[in-house]
Amino acid sequence: MLAAALTGCSLLGRNTPCTLADADSGVSAVWRPADFGGQDAARIRLCVNSRCEERTSGSPDDPFLSLSVQLPDSVGASTLPVRLTVTSAKSGDTVVEDSTRARLTDQHPNGTSCGPTAWTATFRAHPDKGLTSPEGMKLQR
């Protein structure tokens, strides 16, 4: 019985308590700041439908940064338009412009039988290819 208590499960898996991890629905972009030049050399703007978020590209000393556009949890398993715009902080010129559609998938941070359910999608902001899959992206140096 001690082992069951330590693992967060009750005897025979009944009445399994839920943890309290929270999660937000949204679409994210991750990137390596060094890919976009020197210290805060670019502005990264990510839009999903009409909601947009923006930040600087960051220090090349950071292994990666991210930006998320939060969505209501009621969005469900939607497919939404996503737009990435990267502009030079120095000149204001557009460096990267891309758009695609994000298919949101459900995430259950506390297990499938516990809330909340968050609907998410993640892309890599690539300096040459725009919005790509983050799969295989090294998040360390």
mmCIF file of N, CA and C in Angstrom:
data_model
loop_
_atom_site.group_PDB
_atom_site.id
_atom_site.type_symbol
_atom_site.label_atom_id
_atom_site.label_comp_id
_atom_site.label_asym_id
_atom_site.label_seq_id
_atom_site.Cartn_x
_atom_site.Cartn_y
_atom_site.Cartn_z
ATOM 1 N N MET A 1 0.823 -1.189 0.000
ATOM 2 C CA MET A 1 0.000 0.000 0.000
ATOM 3 C C MET A 1 0.869 1.255 0.000
ATOM 4 N N LEU A 2 2.046 1.213 0.613
ATOM 5 C CA LEU A 2 2.946 2.353 0.619
ATOM 6 C C LEU A 2 3.377 2.702 -0.798
ATOM 7 N N ALA A 3 3.671 1.706 -1.631
ATOM 8 C CA ALA A 3 4.083 1.958 -3.017
ATOM 9 C C ALA A 3 2.967 2.634 -3.794
ATOM 10 N N ALA A 4 1.729 2.215 -3.570
ATOM 11 C CA ALA A 4 0.604 2.836 -4.257
ATOM 12 C C ALA A 4 0.474 4.305 -3.865
ATOM 13 N N ALA A 5 0.695 4.621 -2.605
ATOM 14 C CA ALA A 5 0.599 6.006 -2.150
ATOM 15 C C ALA A 5 1.723 6.851 -2.742
ATOM 16 N N LEU A 6 2.898 6.284 -2.882
ATOM 17 C CA LEU A 6 4.025 7.029 -3.419
ATOM 18 C C LEU A 6 3.884 7.314 -4.906
ATOM 19 N N THR A 7 3.215 6.447 -5.628
ATOM 20 C CA THR A 7 3.058 6.647 -7.068
ATOM 21 C C THR A 7 1.843 7.482 -7.413
ATOM 22 N N GLY A 8 1.051 7.869 -6.413
ATOM 23 C CA GLY A 8 -0.118 8.704 -6.676
ATOM 24 C C GLY A 8 -1.322 7.901 -7.101
ATOM 25 N N CYS A 9 -1.294 6.605 -6.922
ATOM 26 C CA CYS A 9 -2.416 5.755 -7.293
ATOM 27 C C CYS A 9 -2.951 5.073 -6.050
ATOM 28 N N SER A 10 -4.199 4.760 -6.078
ATOM 29 C CA SER A 10 -4.759 4.003 -4.974
ATOM 30 C C SER A 10 -4.750 2.534 -5.348
ATOM 31 N N LEU A 11 -5.154 1.722 -4.448
ATOM 32 C CA LEU A 11 -5.164 0.284 -4.647
ATOM 33 C C LEU A 11 -5.907 -0.073 -5.932
ATOM 34 N N LEU A 12 -5.278 -0.837 -6.782
ATOM 35 C CA LEU A 12 -5.842 -1.312 -8.046
ATOM 36 C C LEU A 12 -6.174 -0.192 -9.030
ATOM 37 N N GLY A 13 -5.576 0.987 -8.848
ATOM 38 C CA GLY A 13 -5.744 2.071 -9.813
ATOM 39 C C GLY A 13 -7.052 2.810 -9.711
ATOM 40 N N ARG A 14 -7.869 2.524 -8.723
ATOM 41 C CA ARG A 14 -9.146 3.232 -8.560
ATOM 42 C C ARG A 14 -8.913 4.545 -7.836
ATOM 43 N N ASN A 15 -9.758 5.498 -8.105
ATOM 44 C CA ASN A 15 -9.687 6.803 -7.446
ATOM 45 C C ASN A 15 -8.310 7.440 -7.569
ATOM 46 N N THR A 16 -7.722 7.344 -8.743
ATOM 47 C CA THR A 16 -6.406 7.932 -8.974
ATOM 48 C C THR A 16 -6.527 9.439 -8.847
ATOM 49 N N PRO A 17 -5.763 10.056 -7.932
ATOM 50 C CA PRO A 17 -5.852 11.511 -7.791
ATOM 51 C C PRO A 17 -5.196 12.214 -8.981
ATOM 52 N N CYS A 18 -5.744 13.350 -9.325
ATOM 53 C CA CYS A 18 -5.177 14.145 -10.416
ATOM 54 C C CYS A 18 -4.138 15.094 -9.854
ATOM 55 N N THR A 19 -3.082 15.335 -10.614
ATOM 56 C CA THR A 19 -2.136 16.369 -10.230
ATOM 57 C C THR A 19 -2.737 17.712 -10.615
ATOM 58 N N LEU A 20 -2.076 18.785 -10.287
ATOM 59 C CA LEU A 20 -2.642 20.111 -10.502
ATOM 60 C C LEU A 20 -1.899 20.921 -11.558
ATOM 61 N N ALA A 21 -1.201 20.251 -12.476
ATOM 62 C CA ALA A 21 -0.500 20.977 -13.539
ATOM 63 C C ALA A 21 -1.514 21.693 -14.426
ATOM 64 N N ASP A 22 -1.181 22.899 -14.809
ATOM 65 C CA ASP A 22 -2.061 23.679 -15.662
ATOM 66 C C ASP A 22 -1.483 23.697 -17.075
ATOM 67 N N ALA A 23 -2.297 23.996 -18.037
ATOM 68 C CA ALA A 23 -1.846 24.090 -19.425
ATOM 69 C C ALA A 23 -2.764 25.055 -20.156
ATOM 70 N N ASP A 24 -2.186 25.786 -21.106
ATOM 71 C CA ASP A 24 -2.949 26.724 -21.913
ATOM 72 C C ASP A 24 -3.017 26.230 -23.346
ATOM 73 N N SER A 25 -4.141 26.472 -23.987
ATOM 74 C CA SER A 25 -4.265 26.178 -25.406
ATOM 75 C C SER A 25 -3.567 27.281 -26.187
ATOM 76 N N GLY A 26 -2.911 26.897 -27.287
ATOM 77 C CA GLY A 26 -2.251 27.910 -28.091
ATOM 78 C C GLY A 26 -1.349 27.327 -29.149
ATOM 79 N N VAL A 27 -0.835 28.210 -29.978
ATOM 80 C CA VAL A 27 0.118 27.857 -31.028
ATOM 81 C C VAL A 27 1.433 28.540 -30.682
ATOM 82 N N SER A 28 2.529 27.786 -30.773
ATOM 83 C CA SER A 28 3.849 28.295 -30.413
ATOM 84 C C SER A 28 4.822 28.186 -31.574
ATOM 85 N N ALA A 29 5.822 29.047 -31.528
ATOM 86 C CA ALA A 29 6.966 28.960 -32.435
ATOM 87 C C ALA A 29 8.217 28.968 -31.566
ATOM 88 N N VAL A 30 9.178 28.116 -31.903
ATOM 89 C CA VAL A 30 10.473 28.078 -31.222
ATOM 90 C C VAL A 30 11.553 28.379 -32.252
ATOM 91 N N TRP A 31 12.679 28.971 -31.801
ATOM 92 C CA TRP A 31 13.772 29.277 -32.715
ATOM 93 C C TRP A 31 15.068 29.381 -31.939
ATOM 94 N N ARG A 32 16.155 29.298 -32.692
ATOM 95 C CA ARG A 32 17.485 29.557 -32.147
ATOM 96 C C ARG A 32 17.816 31.014 -32.453
ATOM 97 N N PRO A 33 18.019 31.853 -31.434
ATOM 98 C CA PRO A 33 18.299 33.270 -31.688
ATOM 99 C C PRO A 33 19.483 33.498 -32.618
ATOM 100 N N ALA A 34 20.493 32.653 -32.525
ATOM 101 C CA ALA A 34 21.674 32.818 -33.389
ATOM 102 C C ALA A 34 21.310 32.704 -34.867
ATOM 103 N N ASP A 35 20.219 32.003 -35.188
ATOM 104 C CA ASP A 35 19.794 31.870 -36.583
ATOM 105 C C ASP A 35 19.362 33.203 -37.194
ATOM 106 N N PHE A 36 18.981 34.157 -36.347
ATOM 107 C CA PHE A 36 18.459 35.430 -36.848
ATOM 108 C C PHE A 36 19.432 36.592 -36.654
ATOM 109 N N GLY A 37 20.697 36.279 -36.363
ATOM 110 C CA GLY A 37 21.707 37.330 -36.261
ATOM 111 C C GLY A 37 22.069 37.646 -34.827
ATOM 112 N N GLY A 38 22.638 38.792 -34.631
ATOM 113 C CA GLY A 38 23.164 39.197 -33.333
ATOM 114 C C GLY A 38 22.105 39.491 -32.289
ATOM 115 N N GLN A 39 22.509 40.210 -31.279
ATOM 116 C CA GLN A 39 21.669 40.540 -30.129
ATOM 117 C C GLN A 39 20.362 41.213 -30.563
ATOM 118 N N ASP A 40 19.243 40.542 -30.356
ATOM 119 C CA ASP A 40 17.916 41.086 -30.659
ATOM 120 C C ASP A 40 17.853 41.726 -32.048
ATOM 121 N N ALA A 41 18.405 41.030 -33.041
ATOM 122 C CA ALA A 41 18.515 41.575 -34.393
ATOM 123 C C ALA A 41 17.201 41.563 -35.169
ATOM 124 N N ALA A 42 16.213 40.820 -34.679
ATOM 125 C CA ALA A 42 14.961 40.700 -35.425
ATOM 126 C C ALA A 42 13.763 40.728 -34.478
ATOM 127 N N ARG A 43 12.597 41.052 -35.057
ATOM 128 C CA ARG A 43 11.319 40.974 -34.335
ATOM 129 C C ARG A 43 10.569 39.785 -34.914
ATOM 130 N N ILE A 44 10.159 38.884 -34.036
ATOM 131 C CA ILE A 44 9.399 37.697 -34.433
ATOM 132 C C ILE A 44 7.936 37.979 -34.107
ATOM 133 N N ARG A 45 7.059 37.846 -35.100
ATOM 134 C CA ARG A 45 5.619 38.068 -34.899
ATOM 135 C C ARG A 45 4.894 36.816 -35.347
ATOM 136 N N LEU A 46 4.064 36.272 -34.460
ATOM 137 C CA LEU A 46 3.284 35.071 -34.738
ATOM 138 C C LEU A 46 1.808 35.412 -34.573
ATOM 139 N N CYS A 47 1.025 35.097 -35.599
ATOM 140 C CA CYS A 47 -0.415 35.377 -35.562
ATOM 141 C C CYS A 47 -1.191 34.088 -35.812
ATOM 142 N N VAL A 48 -2.247 33.910 -35.058
ATOM 143 C CA VAL A 48 -3.182 32.799 -35.236
ATOM 144 C C VAL A 48 -4.563 33.436 -35.309
ATOM 145 N N ASN A 49 -5.249 33.226 -36.441
ATOM 146 C CA ASN A 49 -6.471 33.981 -36.711
ATOM 147 C C ASN A 49 -6.128 35.456 -36.586
ATOM 148 N N SER A 50 -6.808 36.209 -35.766
ATOM 149 C CA SER A 50 -6.518 37.639 -35.615
ATOM 150 C C SER A 50 -5.721 37.947 -34.351
ATOM 151 N N ARG A 51 -5.320 36.924 -33.603
ATOM 152 C CA ARG A 51 -4.523 37.125 -32.385
ATOM 153 C C ARG A 51 -3.040 37.058 -32.736
ATOM 154 N N CYS A 52 -2.279 38.040 -32.259
ATOM 155 C CA CYS A 52 -0.852 38.088 -32.559
ATOM 156 C C CYS A 52 -0.035 38.347 -31.296
ATOM 157 N N GLU A 53 1.175 37.831 -31.298
ATOM 158 C CA GLU A 53 2.159 38.098 -30.254
ATOM 159 C C GLU A 53 3.483 38.387 -30.950
ATOM 160 N N GLU A 54 4.331 39.165 -30.287
ATOM 161 C CA GLU A 54 5.595 39.577 -30.889
ATOM 162 C C GLU A 54 6.666 39.690 -29.812
ATOM 163 N N ARG A 55 7.915 39.410 -30.201
ATOM 164 C CA ARG A 55 9.063 39.607 -29.310
ATOM 165 C C ARG A 55 10.334 39.681 -30.129
ATOM 166 N N THR A 56 11.426 40.105 -29.498
ATOM 167 C CA THR A 56 12.709 40.157 -30.189
ATOM 168 C C THR A 56 13.285 38.747 -30.309
ATOM 169 N N SER A 57 14.197 38.608 -31.252
ATOM 170 C CA SER A 57 14.781 37.290 -31.527
ATOM 171 C C SER A 57 15.654 36.781 -30.393
ATOM 172 N N GLY A 58 16.175 37.673 -29.543
ATOM 173 C CA GLY A 58 16.934 37.255 -28.378
ATOM 174 C C GLY A 58 18.433 37.237 -28.584
ATOM 175 N N SER A 59 19.116 36.924 -27.504
ATOM 176 C CA SER A 59 20.575 36.869 -27.504
ATOM 177 C C SER A 59 21.063 35.576 -28.136
ATOM 178 N N PRO A 60 22.109 35.640 -28.965
ATOM 179 C CA PRO A 60 22.641 34.417 -29.563
ATOM 180 C C PRO A 60 23.209 33.463 -28.514
ATOM 181 N N ASP A 61 23.375 33.937 -27.282
ATOM 182 C CA ASP A 61 23.835 33.066 -26.202
ATOM 183 C C ASP A 61 22.726 32.140 -25.698
ATOM 184 N N ASP A 62 21.458 32.482 -25.970
ATOM 185 C CA ASP A 62 20.340 31.623 -25.577
ATOM 186 C C ASP A 62 20.249 30.453 -26.548
ATOM 187 N N PRO A 63 20.105 29.223 -26.036
ATOM 188 C CA PRO A 63 20.011 28.084 -26.958
ATOM 189 C C PRO A 63 18.729 28.111 -27.791
ATOM 190 N N PHE A 64 17.633 28.565 -27.225
ATOM 191 C CA PHE A 64 16.393 28.704 -27.981
ATOM 192 C C PHE A 64 15.455 29.646 -27.247
ATOM 193 N N LEU A 65 14.497 30.204 -27.976
ATOM 194 C CA LEU A 65 13.431 31.028 -27.413
ATOM 195 C C LEU A 65 12.119 30.592 -28.039
ATOM 196 N N SER A 66 11.020 31.051 -27.452
ATOM 197 C CA SER A 66 9.716 30.699 -27.989
ATOM 198 C C SER A 66 8.745 31.858 -27.823
ATOM 199 N N LEU A 67 7.671 31.754 -28.556
ATOM 200 C CA LEU A 67 6.597 32.734 -28.536
ATOM 201 C C LEU A 67 5.298 31.967 -28.711
ATOM 202 N N SER A 68 4.297 32.281 -27.905
ATOM 203 C CA SER A 68 3.021 31.569 -27.988
ATOM 204 C C SER A 68 1.876 32.546 -28.146
ATOM 205 N N VAL A 69 0.909 32.140 -28.945
ATOM 206 C CA VAL A 69 -0.349 32.860 -29.067
ATOM 207 C C VAL A 69 -1.380 32.010 -28.349
ATOM 208 N N GLN A 70 -1.872 32.540 -27.231
ATOM 209 C CA GLN A 70 -2.828 31.797 -26.421
ATOM 210 C C GLN A 70 -4.203 31.800 -27.081
ATOM 211 N N LEU A 71 -4.888 30.668 -26.961
ATOM 212 C CA LEU A 71 -6.221 30.498 -27.523
ATOM 213 C C LEU A 71 -7.171 30.037 -26.426
ATOM 214 N N PRO A 72 -8.471 30.261 -26.597
ATOM 215 C CA PRO A 72 -9.415 29.757 -25.597
ATOM 216 C C PRO A 72 -9.445 28.223 -25.635
ATOM 217 N N ASP A 73 -9.610 27.589 -24.486
ATOM 218 C CA ASP A 73 -9.658 26.127 -24.443
ATOM 219 C C ASP A 73 -10.824 25.570 -25.250
ATOM 220 N N SER A 74 -11.832 26.376 -25.480
ATOM 221 C CA SER A 74 -12.996 25.933 -26.256
ATOM 222 C C SER A 74 -12.683 25.784 -27.743
ATOM 223 N N VAL A 75 -11.450 26.134 -28.171
ATOM 224 C CA VAL A 75 -11.068 26.047 -29.579
ATOM 225 C C VAL A 75 -11.152 24.606 -30.090
ATOM 226 N N GLY A 76 -10.884 23.632 -29.224
ATOM 227 C CA GLY A 76 -11.001 22.223 -29.606
ATOM 228 C C GLY A 76 -10.021 21.814 -30.690
ATOM 229 N N ALA A 77 -10.342 20.737 -31.360
ATOM 230 C CA ALA A 77 -9.464 20.152 -32.383
ATOM 231 C C ALA A 77 -9.628 20.893 -33.707
ATOM 232 N N SER A 78 -9.291 22.150 -33.712
ATOM 233 C CA SER A 78 -9.451 23.003 -34.886
ATOM 234 C C SER A 78 -8.211 22.992 -35.774
ATOM 235 N N THR A 79 -8.396 23.467 -36.984
ATOM 236 C CA THR A 79 -7.284 23.773 -37.877
ATOM 237 C C THR A 79 -7.370 25.265 -38.142
ATOM 238 N N LEU A 80 -6.300 25.988 -37.765
ATOM 239 C CA LEU A 80 -6.333 27.445 -37.793
ATOM 240 C C LEU A 80 -5.204 28.011 -38.656
ATOM 241 N N PRO A 81 -5.437 29.176 -39.284
ATOM 242 C CA PRO A 81 -4.370 29.820 -40.053
ATOM 243 C C PRO A 81 -3.322 30.427 -39.118
ATOM 244 N N VAL A 82 -2.056 30.235 -39.478
ATOM 245 C CA VAL A 82 -0.925 30.759 -38.704
ATOM 246 C C VAL A 82 -0.044 31.564 -39.650
ATOM 247 N N ARG A 83 0.432 32.717 -39.160
ATOM 248 C CA ARG A 83 1.280 33.583 -39.978
ATOM 249 C C ARG A 83 2.511 33.992 -39.170
ATOM 250 N N LEU A 84 3.668 33.855 -39.766
ATOM 251 C CA LEU A 84 4.938 34.256 -39.164
ATOM 252 C C LEU A 84 5.511 35.400 -39.974
ATOM 253 N N THR A 85 5.940 36.467 -39.270
ATOM 254 C CA THR A 85 6.639 37.565 -39.913
ATOM 255 C C THR A 85 7.860 37.889 -39.065
ATOM 256 N N VAL A 86 9.022 37.884 -39.689
ATOM 257 C CA VAL A 86 10.266 38.251 -39.021
ATOM 258 C C VAL A 86 10.791 39.493 -39.722
ATOM 259 N N THR A 87 11.012 40.553 -38.939
ATOM 260 C CA THR A 87 11.525 41.790 -39.508
ATOM 261 C C THR A 87 12.855 42.156 -38.854
ATOM 262 N N SER A 88 13.689 42.801 -39.622
ATOM 263 C CA SER A 88 14.969 43.285 -39.119
ATOM 264 C C SER A 88 14.710 44.416 -38.135
ATOM 265 N N ALA A 89 15.289 44.323 -36.942
ATOM 266 C CA ALA A 89 15.131 45.388 -35.947
ATOM 267 C C ALA A 89 15.841 46.661 -36.408
ATOM 268 N N LYS A 90 16.859 46.504 -37.216
ATOM 269 C CA LYS A 90 17.656 47.648 -37.672
ATOM 270 C C LYS A 90 16.960 48.406 -38.806
ATOM 271 N N SER A 91 16.570 47.700 -39.854
ATOM 272 C CA SER A 91 16.021 48.361 -41.043
ATOM 273 C C SER A 91 14.495 48.326 -41.130
ATOM 274 N N GLY A 92 13.874 47.394 -40.413
ATOM 275 C CA GLY A 92 12.423 47.234 -40.519
ATOM 276 C C GLY A 92 12.000 46.382 -41.700
ATOM 277 N N ASP A 93 12.979 45.907 -42.503
ATOM 278 C CA ASP A 93 12.675 45.069 -43.666
ATOM 279 C C ASP A 93 12.186 43.692 -43.213
ATOM 280 N N THR A 94 11.286 43.117 -43.985
ATOM 281 C CA THR A 94 10.810 41.764 -43.710
ATOM 282 C C THR A 94 11.886 40.779 -44.132
ATOM 283 N N VAL A 95 12.292 39.920 -43.206
ATOM 284 C CA VAL A 95 13.329 38.920 -43.448
ATOM 285 C C VAL A 95 12.704 37.569 -43.789
ATOM 286 N N VAL A 96 11.644 37.220 -43.078
ATOM 287 C CA VAL A 96 10.931 35.955 -43.294
ATOM 288 C C VAL A 96 9.442 36.248 -43.209
ATOM 289 N N GLU A 97 8.693 35.689 -44.154
ATOM 290 C CA GLU A 97 7.244 35.772 -44.106
ATOM 291 C C GLU A 97 6.704 34.427 -44.566
ATOM 292 N N ASP A 98 5.854 33.825 -43.750
ATOM 293 C CA ASP A 98 5.325 32.502 -44.093
ATOM 294 C C ASP A 98 3.969 32.326 -43.434
ATOM 295 N N SER A 99 3.176 31.463 -44.009
ATOM 296 C CA SER A 99 1.890 31.121 -43.405
ATOM 297 C C SER A 99 1.589 29.656 -43.679
ATOM 298 N N THR A 100 0.801 29.082 -42.801
ATOM 299 C CA THR A 100 0.397 27.691 -42.917
ATOM 300 C C THR A 100 -0.870 27.505 -42.091
ATOM 301 N N ARG A 101 -1.282 26.275 -41.930
ATOM 302 C CA ARG A 101 -2.435 25.971 -41.086
ATOM 303 C C ARG A 101 -1.956 25.042 -39.977
ATOM 304 N N ALA A 102 -2.395 25.317 -38.768
ATOM 305 C CA ALA A 102 -2.033 24.505 -37.605
ATOM 306 C C ALA A 102 -3.201 23.606 -37.244
ATOM 307 N N ARG A 103 -2.922 22.319 -37.157
ATOM 308 C CA ARG A 103 -3.928 21.379 -36.672
ATOM 309 C C ARG A 103 -3.661 21.170 -35.188
ATOM 310 N N LEU A 104 -4.577 21.645 -34.352
ATOM 311 C CA LEU A 104 -4.405 21.558 -32.910
ATOM 312 C C LEU A 104 -4.638 20.142 -32.422
ATOM 313 N N THR A 105 -3.778 19.698 -31.505
ATOM 314 C CA THR A 105 -3.934 18.377 -30.899
ATOM 315 C C THR A 105 -4.094 18.547 -29.395
ATOM 316 N N ASP A 106 -4.766 17.581 -28.791
ATOM 317 C CA ASP A 106 -5.037 17.690 -27.363
ATOM 318 C C ASP A 106 -3.844 17.251 -26.523
ATOM 319 N N GLN A 107 -3.651 17.969 -25.430
ATOM 320 C CA GLN A 107 -2.612 17.677 -24.453
ATOM 321 C C GLN A 107 -3.279 17.538 -23.098
ATOM 322 N N HIS A 108 -2.843 16.552 -22.325
ATOM 323 C CA HIS A 108 -3.412 16.279 -21.000
ATOM 324 C C HIS A 108 -2.268 16.229 -19.986
ATOM 325 N N PRO A 109 -1.882 17.372 -19.404
ATOM 326 C CA PRO A 109 -0.723 17.392 -18.513
ATOM 327 C C PRO A 109 -0.895 16.563 -17.242
ATOM 328 N N ASN A 110 -2.122 16.253 -16.877
ATOM 329 C CA ASN A 110 -2.388 15.488 -15.658
ATOM 330 C C ASN A 110 -2.902 14.081 -15.947
ATOM 331 N N GLY A 111 -2.782 13.651 -17.201
ATOM 332 C CA GLY A 111 -3.296 12.348 -17.603
ATOM 333 C C GLY A 111 -4.615 12.492 -18.332
ATOM 334 N N THR A 112 -4.954 11.489 -19.122
ATOM 335 C CA THR A 112 -6.142 11.589 -19.978
ATOM 336 C C THR A 112 -7.452 11.648 -19.213
ATOM 337 N N SER A 113 -7.493 11.139 -17.996
ATOM 338 C CA SER A 113 -8.749 11.159 -17.251
ATOM 339 C C SER A 113 -8.876 12.385 -16.351
ATOM 340 N N CYS A 114 -7.917 13.291 -16.395
ATOM 341 C CA CYS A 114 -7.926 14.482 -15.548
ATOM 342 C C CYS A 114 -7.836 15.743 -16.403
ATOM 343 N N GLY A 115 -8.470 16.807 -15.945
ATOM 344 C CA GLY A 115 -8.376 18.087 -16.627
ATOM 345 C C GLY A 115 -7.082 18.772 -16.273
ATOM 346 N N PRO A 116 -6.704 19.798 -16.949
ATOM 347 C CA PRO A 116 -7.377 20.371 -18.108
ATOM 348 C C PRO A 116 -6.962 19.674 -19.401
ATOM 349 N N THR A 117 -7.703 19.989 -20.463
ATOM 350 C CA THR A 117 -7.308 19.599 -21.813
ATOM 351 C C THR A 117 -6.906 20.877 -22.529
ATOM 352 N N ALA A 118 -5.700 20.886 -23.038
ATOM 353 C CA ALA A 118 -5.210 22.037 -23.808
ATOM 354 C C ALA A 118 -5.054 21.613 -25.260
ATOM 355 N N TRP A 119 -5.316 22.537 -26.156
ATOM 356 C CA TRP A 119 -5.211 22.281 -27.601
ATOM 357 C C TRP A 119 -4.034 23.076 -28.131
ATOM 358 N N THR A 120 -3.018 22.370 -28.678
ATOM 359 C CA THR A 120 -1.767 23.033 -29.021
ATOM 360 C C THR A 120 -1.204 22.604 -30.376
ATOM 361 N N ALA A 121 -0.318 23.446 -30.893
ATOM 362 C CA ALA A 121 0.505 23.140 -32.063
ATOM 363 C C ALA A 121 1.797 23.932 -31.891
ATOM 364 N N THR A 122 2.909 23.362 -32.352
ATOM 365 C CA THR A 122 4.206 24.025 -32.241
ATOM 366 C C THR A 122 4.939 23.959 -33.575
ATOM 367 N N PHE A 123 5.551 25.078 -33.946
ATOM 368 C CA PHE A 123 6.338 25.180 -35.163
ATOM 369 C C PHE A 123 7.729 25.678 -34.815
ATOM 370 N N ARG A 124 8.650 25.468 -35.724
ATOM 371 C CA ARG A 124 9.957 26.101 -35.635
ATOM 372 C C ARG A 124 9.934 27.308 -36.562
ATOM 373 N N ALA A 125 10.432 28.443 -36.095
ATOM 374 C CA ALA A 125 10.624 29.614 -36.945
ATOM 375 C C ALA A 125 12.031 29.493 -37.522
ATOM 376 N N HIS A 126 12.103 29.150 -38.805
ATOM 377 C CA HIS A 126 13.383 28.914 -39.468
ATOM 378 C C HIS A 126 13.736 30.130 -40.323
ATOM 379 N N PRO A 127 15.005 30.569 -40.311
ATOM 380 C CA PRO A 127 15.370 31.789 -41.041
ATOM 381 C C PRO A 127 15.249 31.679 -42.555
ATOM 382 N N ASP A 128 15.310 30.467 -43.114
ATOM 383 C CA ASP A 128 15.210 30.299 -44.571
ATOM 384 C C ASP A 128 13.893 29.665 -45.012
ATOM 385 N N LYS A 129 13.351 28.786 -44.180
ATOM 386 C CA LYS A 129 12.179 28.003 -44.572
ATOM 387 C C LYS A 129 10.876 28.490 -43.943
ATOM 388 N N GLY A 130 10.922 29.444 -43.034
ATOM 389 C CA GLY A 130 9.713 29.937 -42.382
ATOM 390 C C GLY A 130 9.232 28.990 -41.308
ATOM 391 N N LEU A 131 7.948 28.650 -41.340
ATOM 392 C CA LEU A 131 7.350 27.761 -40.345
ATOM 393 C C LEU A 131 7.591 26.309 -40.732
ATOM 394 N N THR A 132 8.335 25.606 -39.893
ATOM 395 C CA THR A 132 8.635 24.199 -40.143
ATOM 396 C C THR A 132 8.334 23.390 -38.887
ATOM 397 N N SER A 133 8.513 22.102 -38.985
ATOM 398 C CA SER A 133 8.351 21.229 -37.822
ATOM 399 C C SER A 133 9.514 21.426 -36.864
ATOM 400 N N PRO A 134 9.261 21.434 -35.556
ATOM 401 C CA PRO A 134 10.357 21.540 -34.587
ATOM 402 C C PRO A 134 11.064 20.200 -34.360
ATOM 403 N N GLU A 135 10.550 19.155 -34.973
ATOM 404 C CA GLU A 135 11.119 17.817 -34.781
ATOM 405 C C GLU A 135 12.593 17.813 -35.180
ATOM 406 N N GLY A 136 13.405 17.261 -34.303
ATOM 407 C CA GLY A 136 14.832 17.162 -34.558
ATOM 408 C C GLY A 136 15.622 18.416 -34.229
ATOM 409 N N MET A 137 14.931 19.485 -33.818
ATOM 410 C CA MET A 137 15.621 20.725 -33.481
ATOM 411 C C MET A 137 16.365 20.538 -32.167
ATOM 412 N N LYS A 138 17.651 20.797 -32.180
ATOM 413 C CA LYS A 138 18.440 20.720 -30.957
ATOM 414 C C LYS A 138 18.131 21.933 -30.111
ATOM 415 N N LEU A 139 17.741 21.688 -28.868
ATOM 416 C CA LEU A 139 17.404 22.781 -27.974
ATOM 417 C C LEU A 139 18.565 23.112 -27.044
ATOM 418 N N GLN A 140 19.735 22.591 -27.378
ATOM 419 C CA GLN A 140 20.955 22.891 -26.642
ATOM 420 C C GLN A 140 22.046 23.159 -27.649
ATOM 421 N N ARG A 141 23.148 23.678 -27.182
ATOM 422 C CA ARG A 141 24.286 23.903 -28.067
ATOM 423 C C ARG A 141 25.082 22.645 -28.214
#
